[in-house]
Short mmCIF file of N, CA and C in Angstrom, two decimals:
data_model
loop_
_atom_site.label_atom_id
_atom_site.label_comp_id
_atom_site.label_asym_id
_atom_site.label_seq_id
_atom_site.Cartn_x
_atom_site.Cartn_y
_atom_site.Cartn_z
N ALA A 797 -15.69 10.88 31.34
CA ALA A 797 -14.39 10.38 30.92
C ALA A 797 -14.53 9.28 29.87
N ALA A 798 -15.51 8.39 30.06
CA ALA A 798 -15.69 7.30 29.10
C ALA A 798 -16.12 7.84 27.74
N ASN A 799 -17.00 8.84 27.74
CA ASN A 799 -17.44 9.42 26.47
C ASN A 799 -16.30 10.15 25.78
N THR A 800 -15.44 10.79 26.55
CA THR A 800 -14.28 11.48 25.97
C THR A 800 -13.35 10.47 25.31
N LEU A 801 -13.11 9.37 25.97
CA LEU A 801 -12.26 8.32 25.41
C LEU A 801 -12.89 7.73 24.15
N ALA A 802 -14.17 7.43 24.21
CA ALA A 802 -14.87 6.88 23.03
C ALA A 802 -14.81 7.85 21.86
N ARG A 803 -15.00 9.13 22.15
CA ARG A 803 -14.96 10.15 21.11
C ARG A 803 -13.58 10.22 20.47
N GLU A 804 -12.53 10.19 21.28
CA GLU A 804 -11.16 10.25 20.76
C GLU A 804 -10.82 9.03 19.92
N ILE A 805 -11.21 7.86 20.40
CA ILE A 805 -10.94 6.63 19.64
C ILE A 805 -11.68 6.66 18.31
N LEU A 806 -12.95 7.01 18.34
CA LEU A 806 -13.73 7.05 17.11
C LEU A 806 -13.20 8.09 16.13
N GLN A 807 -12.77 9.22 16.64
CA GLN A 807 -12.23 10.26 15.77
C GLN A 807 -10.98 9.75 15.05
N ARG A 808 -10.13 9.02 15.76
CA ARG A 808 -8.92 8.47 15.13
C ARG A 808 -9.26 7.39 14.10
N ILE A 809 -10.22 6.56 14.42
CA ILE A 809 -10.65 5.53 13.47
C ILE A 809 -11.21 6.17 12.22
N ALA A 810 -12.10 7.14 12.39
CA ALA A 810 -12.72 7.81 11.24
C ALA A 810 -11.67 8.51 10.38
N ALA A 811 -10.68 9.12 11.00
CA ALA A 811 -9.64 9.82 10.25
C ALA A 811 -8.78 8.85 9.44
N ALA A 812 -8.56 7.66 9.97
CA ALA A 812 -7.71 6.68 9.29
C ALA A 812 -8.49 5.76 8.35
N TRP A 813 -9.81 5.83 8.42
CA TRP A 813 -10.65 4.93 7.61
C TRP A 813 -10.50 5.26 6.13
N PRO A 814 -10.34 4.24 5.27
CA PRO A 814 -10.20 4.50 3.83
C PRO A 814 -11.39 5.29 3.28
N THR A 815 -11.11 6.27 2.47
CA THR A 815 -12.12 7.18 1.95
C THR A 815 -13.24 6.45 1.18
N GLY A 816 -12.90 5.43 0.44
CA GLY A 816 -13.89 4.74 -0.39
C GLY A 816 -14.68 3.67 0.34
N ARG A 817 -14.50 3.52 1.64
CA ARG A 817 -15.18 2.47 2.40
C ARG A 817 -16.15 3.05 3.41
N THR A 818 -17.26 2.35 3.60
CA THR A 818 -18.26 2.78 4.57
C THR A 818 -17.84 2.35 5.97
N LEU A 819 -17.93 3.27 6.90
CA LEU A 819 -17.64 3.00 8.30
C LEU A 819 -18.96 2.55 8.94
N ARG A 820 -18.98 1.31 9.41
CA ARG A 820 -20.20 0.76 10.01
C ARG A 820 -20.02 0.63 11.51
N ILE A 821 -20.96 1.21 12.25
CA ILE A 821 -20.90 1.21 13.71
C ILE A 821 -22.19 0.61 14.25
N LEU A 822 -22.04 -0.31 15.18
CA LEU A 822 -23.18 -0.92 15.86
C LEU A 822 -23.05 -0.57 17.35
N GLU A 823 -23.95 0.26 17.84
CA GLU A 823 -23.95 0.58 19.26
C GLU A 823 -24.97 -0.31 19.95
N VAL A 824 -24.50 -1.16 20.82
CA VAL A 824 -25.35 -2.12 21.53
C VAL A 824 -25.76 -1.52 22.87
N GLY A 825 -27.06 -1.54 23.14
CA GLY A 825 -27.57 -1.00 24.40
C GLY A 825 -27.37 0.49 24.50
N ALA A 826 -27.77 1.22 23.48
CA ALA A 826 -27.52 2.66 23.40
C ALA A 826 -28.33 3.47 24.42
N GLY A 827 -29.41 2.92 24.91
CA GLY A 827 -30.19 3.58 25.97
C GLY A 827 -30.68 4.96 25.60
N THR A 828 -30.32 5.93 26.40
CA THR A 828 -30.80 7.30 26.18
C THR A 828 -29.96 8.07 25.16
N GLY A 829 -28.90 7.45 24.67
CA GLY A 829 -28.10 8.09 23.63
C GLY A 829 -26.98 8.97 24.16
N GLY A 830 -26.60 8.80 25.41
CA GLY A 830 -25.54 9.62 25.98
C GLY A 830 -24.23 9.51 25.22
N THR A 831 -23.81 8.30 24.92
CA THR A 831 -22.58 8.11 24.15
C THR A 831 -22.79 8.54 22.70
N THR A 832 -23.92 8.18 22.14
CA THR A 832 -24.23 8.53 20.75
C THR A 832 -24.07 10.03 20.52
N ALA A 833 -24.61 10.82 21.42
CA ALA A 833 -24.56 12.28 21.29
C ALA A 833 -23.13 12.80 21.19
N HIS A 834 -22.20 12.13 21.85
CA HIS A 834 -20.80 12.56 21.84
C HIS A 834 -20.06 12.11 20.59
N LEU A 835 -20.63 11.15 19.86
CA LEU A 835 -19.91 10.57 18.73
C LEU A 835 -20.35 11.09 17.37
N LEU A 836 -21.61 11.43 17.21
CA LEU A 836 -22.16 11.73 15.88
C LEU A 836 -21.44 12.83 15.13
N ASP A 837 -21.04 13.88 15.82
CA ASP A 837 -20.39 14.99 15.13
C ASP A 837 -18.95 14.67 14.72
N ARG A 838 -18.44 13.54 15.14
CA ARG A 838 -17.08 13.12 14.79
C ARG A 838 -17.04 12.19 13.57
N LEU A 839 -18.20 11.84 13.06
CA LEU A 839 -18.28 10.84 11.98
C LEU A 839 -18.46 11.49 10.62
N PRO A 840 -17.84 10.91 9.59
CA PRO A 840 -18.07 11.40 8.23
C PRO A 840 -19.46 10.95 7.75
N ALA A 841 -20.41 11.86 7.74
CA ALA A 841 -21.81 11.54 7.45
C ALA A 841 -22.00 10.88 6.09
N ASP A 842 -21.15 11.23 5.13
CA ASP A 842 -21.32 10.71 3.77
C ASP A 842 -20.84 9.27 3.61
N ARG A 843 -20.18 8.71 4.62
CA ARG A 843 -19.70 7.33 4.49
C ARG A 843 -19.79 6.55 5.79
N THR A 844 -20.82 6.88 6.58
CA THR A 844 -21.05 6.18 7.85
C THR A 844 -22.43 5.56 7.87
N GLU A 845 -22.50 4.35 8.41
CA GLU A 845 -23.76 3.68 8.74
C GLU A 845 -23.71 3.37 10.22
N TYR A 846 -24.55 4.02 10.99
CA TYR A 846 -24.55 3.90 12.44
C TYR A 846 -25.86 3.26 12.86
N THR A 847 -25.78 2.13 13.54
CA THR A 847 -26.99 1.45 14.01
C THR A 847 -27.08 1.59 15.52
N PHE A 848 -28.10 2.27 15.96
CA PHE A 848 -28.40 2.52 17.37
C PHE A 848 -29.34 1.41 17.81
N THR A 849 -28.93 0.60 18.78
CA THR A 849 -29.79 -0.49 19.24
C THR A 849 -30.06 -0.40 20.73
N ASP A 850 -31.19 -0.94 21.09
CA ASP A 850 -31.54 -1.11 22.49
C ASP A 850 -32.67 -2.11 22.57
N ILE A 851 -32.84 -2.70 23.71
CA ILE A 851 -33.94 -3.65 23.92
C ILE A 851 -35.28 -2.90 24.06
N SER A 852 -35.21 -1.65 24.50
CA SER A 852 -36.40 -0.85 24.75
C SER A 852 -36.84 -0.07 23.50
N ARG A 853 -38.05 -0.33 23.07
CA ARG A 853 -38.59 0.41 21.92
C ARG A 853 -38.81 1.89 22.26
N ALA A 854 -39.05 2.19 23.53
CA ALA A 854 -39.21 3.59 23.95
C ALA A 854 -37.91 4.35 23.76
N PHE A 855 -36.77 3.74 24.11
CA PHE A 855 -35.47 4.39 23.88
C PHE A 855 -35.24 4.60 22.39
N LEU A 856 -35.64 3.63 21.57
CA LEU A 856 -35.46 3.77 20.12
C LEU A 856 -36.30 4.92 19.57
N LYS A 857 -37.53 5.00 20.03
CA LYS A 857 -38.42 6.09 19.59
C LYS A 857 -37.84 7.45 19.97
N ASN A 858 -37.39 7.58 21.21
CA ASN A 858 -36.82 8.86 21.67
C ASN A 858 -35.56 9.20 20.89
N ALA A 859 -34.74 8.21 20.61
CA ALA A 859 -33.50 8.44 19.87
C ALA A 859 -33.79 8.89 18.44
N ARG A 860 -34.81 8.31 17.81
CA ARG A 860 -35.20 8.72 16.46
C ARG A 860 -35.53 10.20 16.41
N GLU A 861 -36.20 10.67 17.44
CA GLU A 861 -36.57 12.08 17.52
C GLU A 861 -35.37 12.96 17.87
N ARG A 862 -34.49 12.47 18.72
CA ARG A 862 -33.34 13.25 19.18
C ARG A 862 -32.23 13.34 18.14
N PHE A 863 -32.05 12.28 17.36
CA PHE A 863 -30.94 12.21 16.41
C PHE A 863 -31.47 12.01 14.97
N PRO A 864 -31.89 13.07 14.31
CA PRO A 864 -32.45 12.94 12.96
C PRO A 864 -31.37 12.90 11.87
N HIS A 865 -30.33 12.11 12.10
CA HIS A 865 -29.24 12.03 11.13
C HIS A 865 -29.55 10.98 10.07
N PRO A 866 -29.30 11.29 8.80
CA PRO A 866 -29.67 10.35 7.73
C PRO A 866 -28.86 9.05 7.74
N PHE A 867 -27.70 9.03 8.38
CA PHE A 867 -26.89 7.82 8.38
C PHE A 867 -27.17 6.92 9.59
N LEU A 868 -28.15 7.27 10.41
CA LEU A 868 -28.51 6.48 11.58
C LEU A 868 -29.67 5.55 11.29
N ARG A 869 -29.54 4.33 11.79
CA ARG A 869 -30.64 3.35 11.80
C ARG A 869 -30.96 3.06 13.26
N PHE A 870 -32.19 2.74 13.53
CA PHE A 870 -32.63 2.43 14.89
C PHE A 870 -33.27 1.05 14.85
N GLN A 871 -32.76 0.15 15.67
CA GLN A 871 -33.25 -1.22 15.60
C GLN A 871 -33.20 -1.87 16.98
N PRO A 872 -34.28 -2.59 17.34
CA PRO A 872 -34.24 -3.29 18.63
C PRO A 872 -33.24 -4.44 18.58
N LEU A 873 -32.58 -4.66 19.71
CA LEU A 873 -31.64 -5.78 19.82
C LEU A 873 -31.58 -6.23 21.27
N ASP A 874 -31.87 -7.52 21.46
CA ASP A 874 -31.70 -8.14 22.77
C ASP A 874 -30.45 -9.01 22.65
N ILE A 875 -29.36 -8.54 23.22
CA ILE A 875 -28.07 -9.20 23.06
C ILE A 875 -28.03 -10.59 23.70
N GLU A 876 -29.01 -10.89 24.54
CA GLU A 876 -29.07 -12.21 25.15
C GLU A 876 -29.71 -13.24 24.23
N LYS A 877 -30.22 -12.79 23.09
CA LYS A 877 -30.82 -13.69 22.09
C LYS A 877 -29.96 -13.68 20.84
N ASP A 878 -30.23 -14.60 19.94
CA ASP A 878 -29.46 -14.74 18.70
C ASP A 878 -29.60 -13.46 17.84
N PRO A 879 -28.50 -12.73 17.63
CA PRO A 879 -28.57 -11.51 16.81
C PRO A 879 -29.05 -11.78 15.38
N ALA A 880 -28.66 -12.90 14.80
CA ALA A 880 -29.08 -13.22 13.43
C ALA A 880 -30.60 -13.33 13.33
N ALA A 881 -31.22 -13.87 14.35
CA ALA A 881 -32.68 -14.01 14.35
C ALA A 881 -33.38 -12.66 14.50
N GLN A 882 -32.60 -11.63 14.86
CA GLN A 882 -33.14 -10.27 15.03
C GLN A 882 -32.76 -9.35 13.88
N GLY A 883 -32.20 -9.91 12.83
CA GLY A 883 -31.87 -9.12 11.66
C GLY A 883 -30.45 -8.62 11.60
N PHE A 884 -29.58 -9.16 12.45
CA PHE A 884 -28.17 -8.74 12.44
C PHE A 884 -27.30 -9.87 11.90
#
C-alpha cells in the first residue's frame, strides 16, 4: 500500500513538473530498493536525477547492479551525521 501511494504521488509530481526543469529525487535509506523499483518506471528518464542512498555499501552495490538506469546515482548517507560533510 505504501509503495502504491508513493508511486501515485510521484506520478502526479512528474506529470506536473515543468518540462524544462530537472526533477531531483533523494531517497534516504533506500535499503534493498523495494520502493525504488516501484518508482523508476514512472519517472521521465530524460529529466530526472535520482539519488539512491543508504548507510550500507552492500545495499548500494546491489542496487547498482539491480537498477542500471543512467539517471540514478548511488551514494552512501548516514542521516544521523551532517549531510553536507557527506557530499549533500
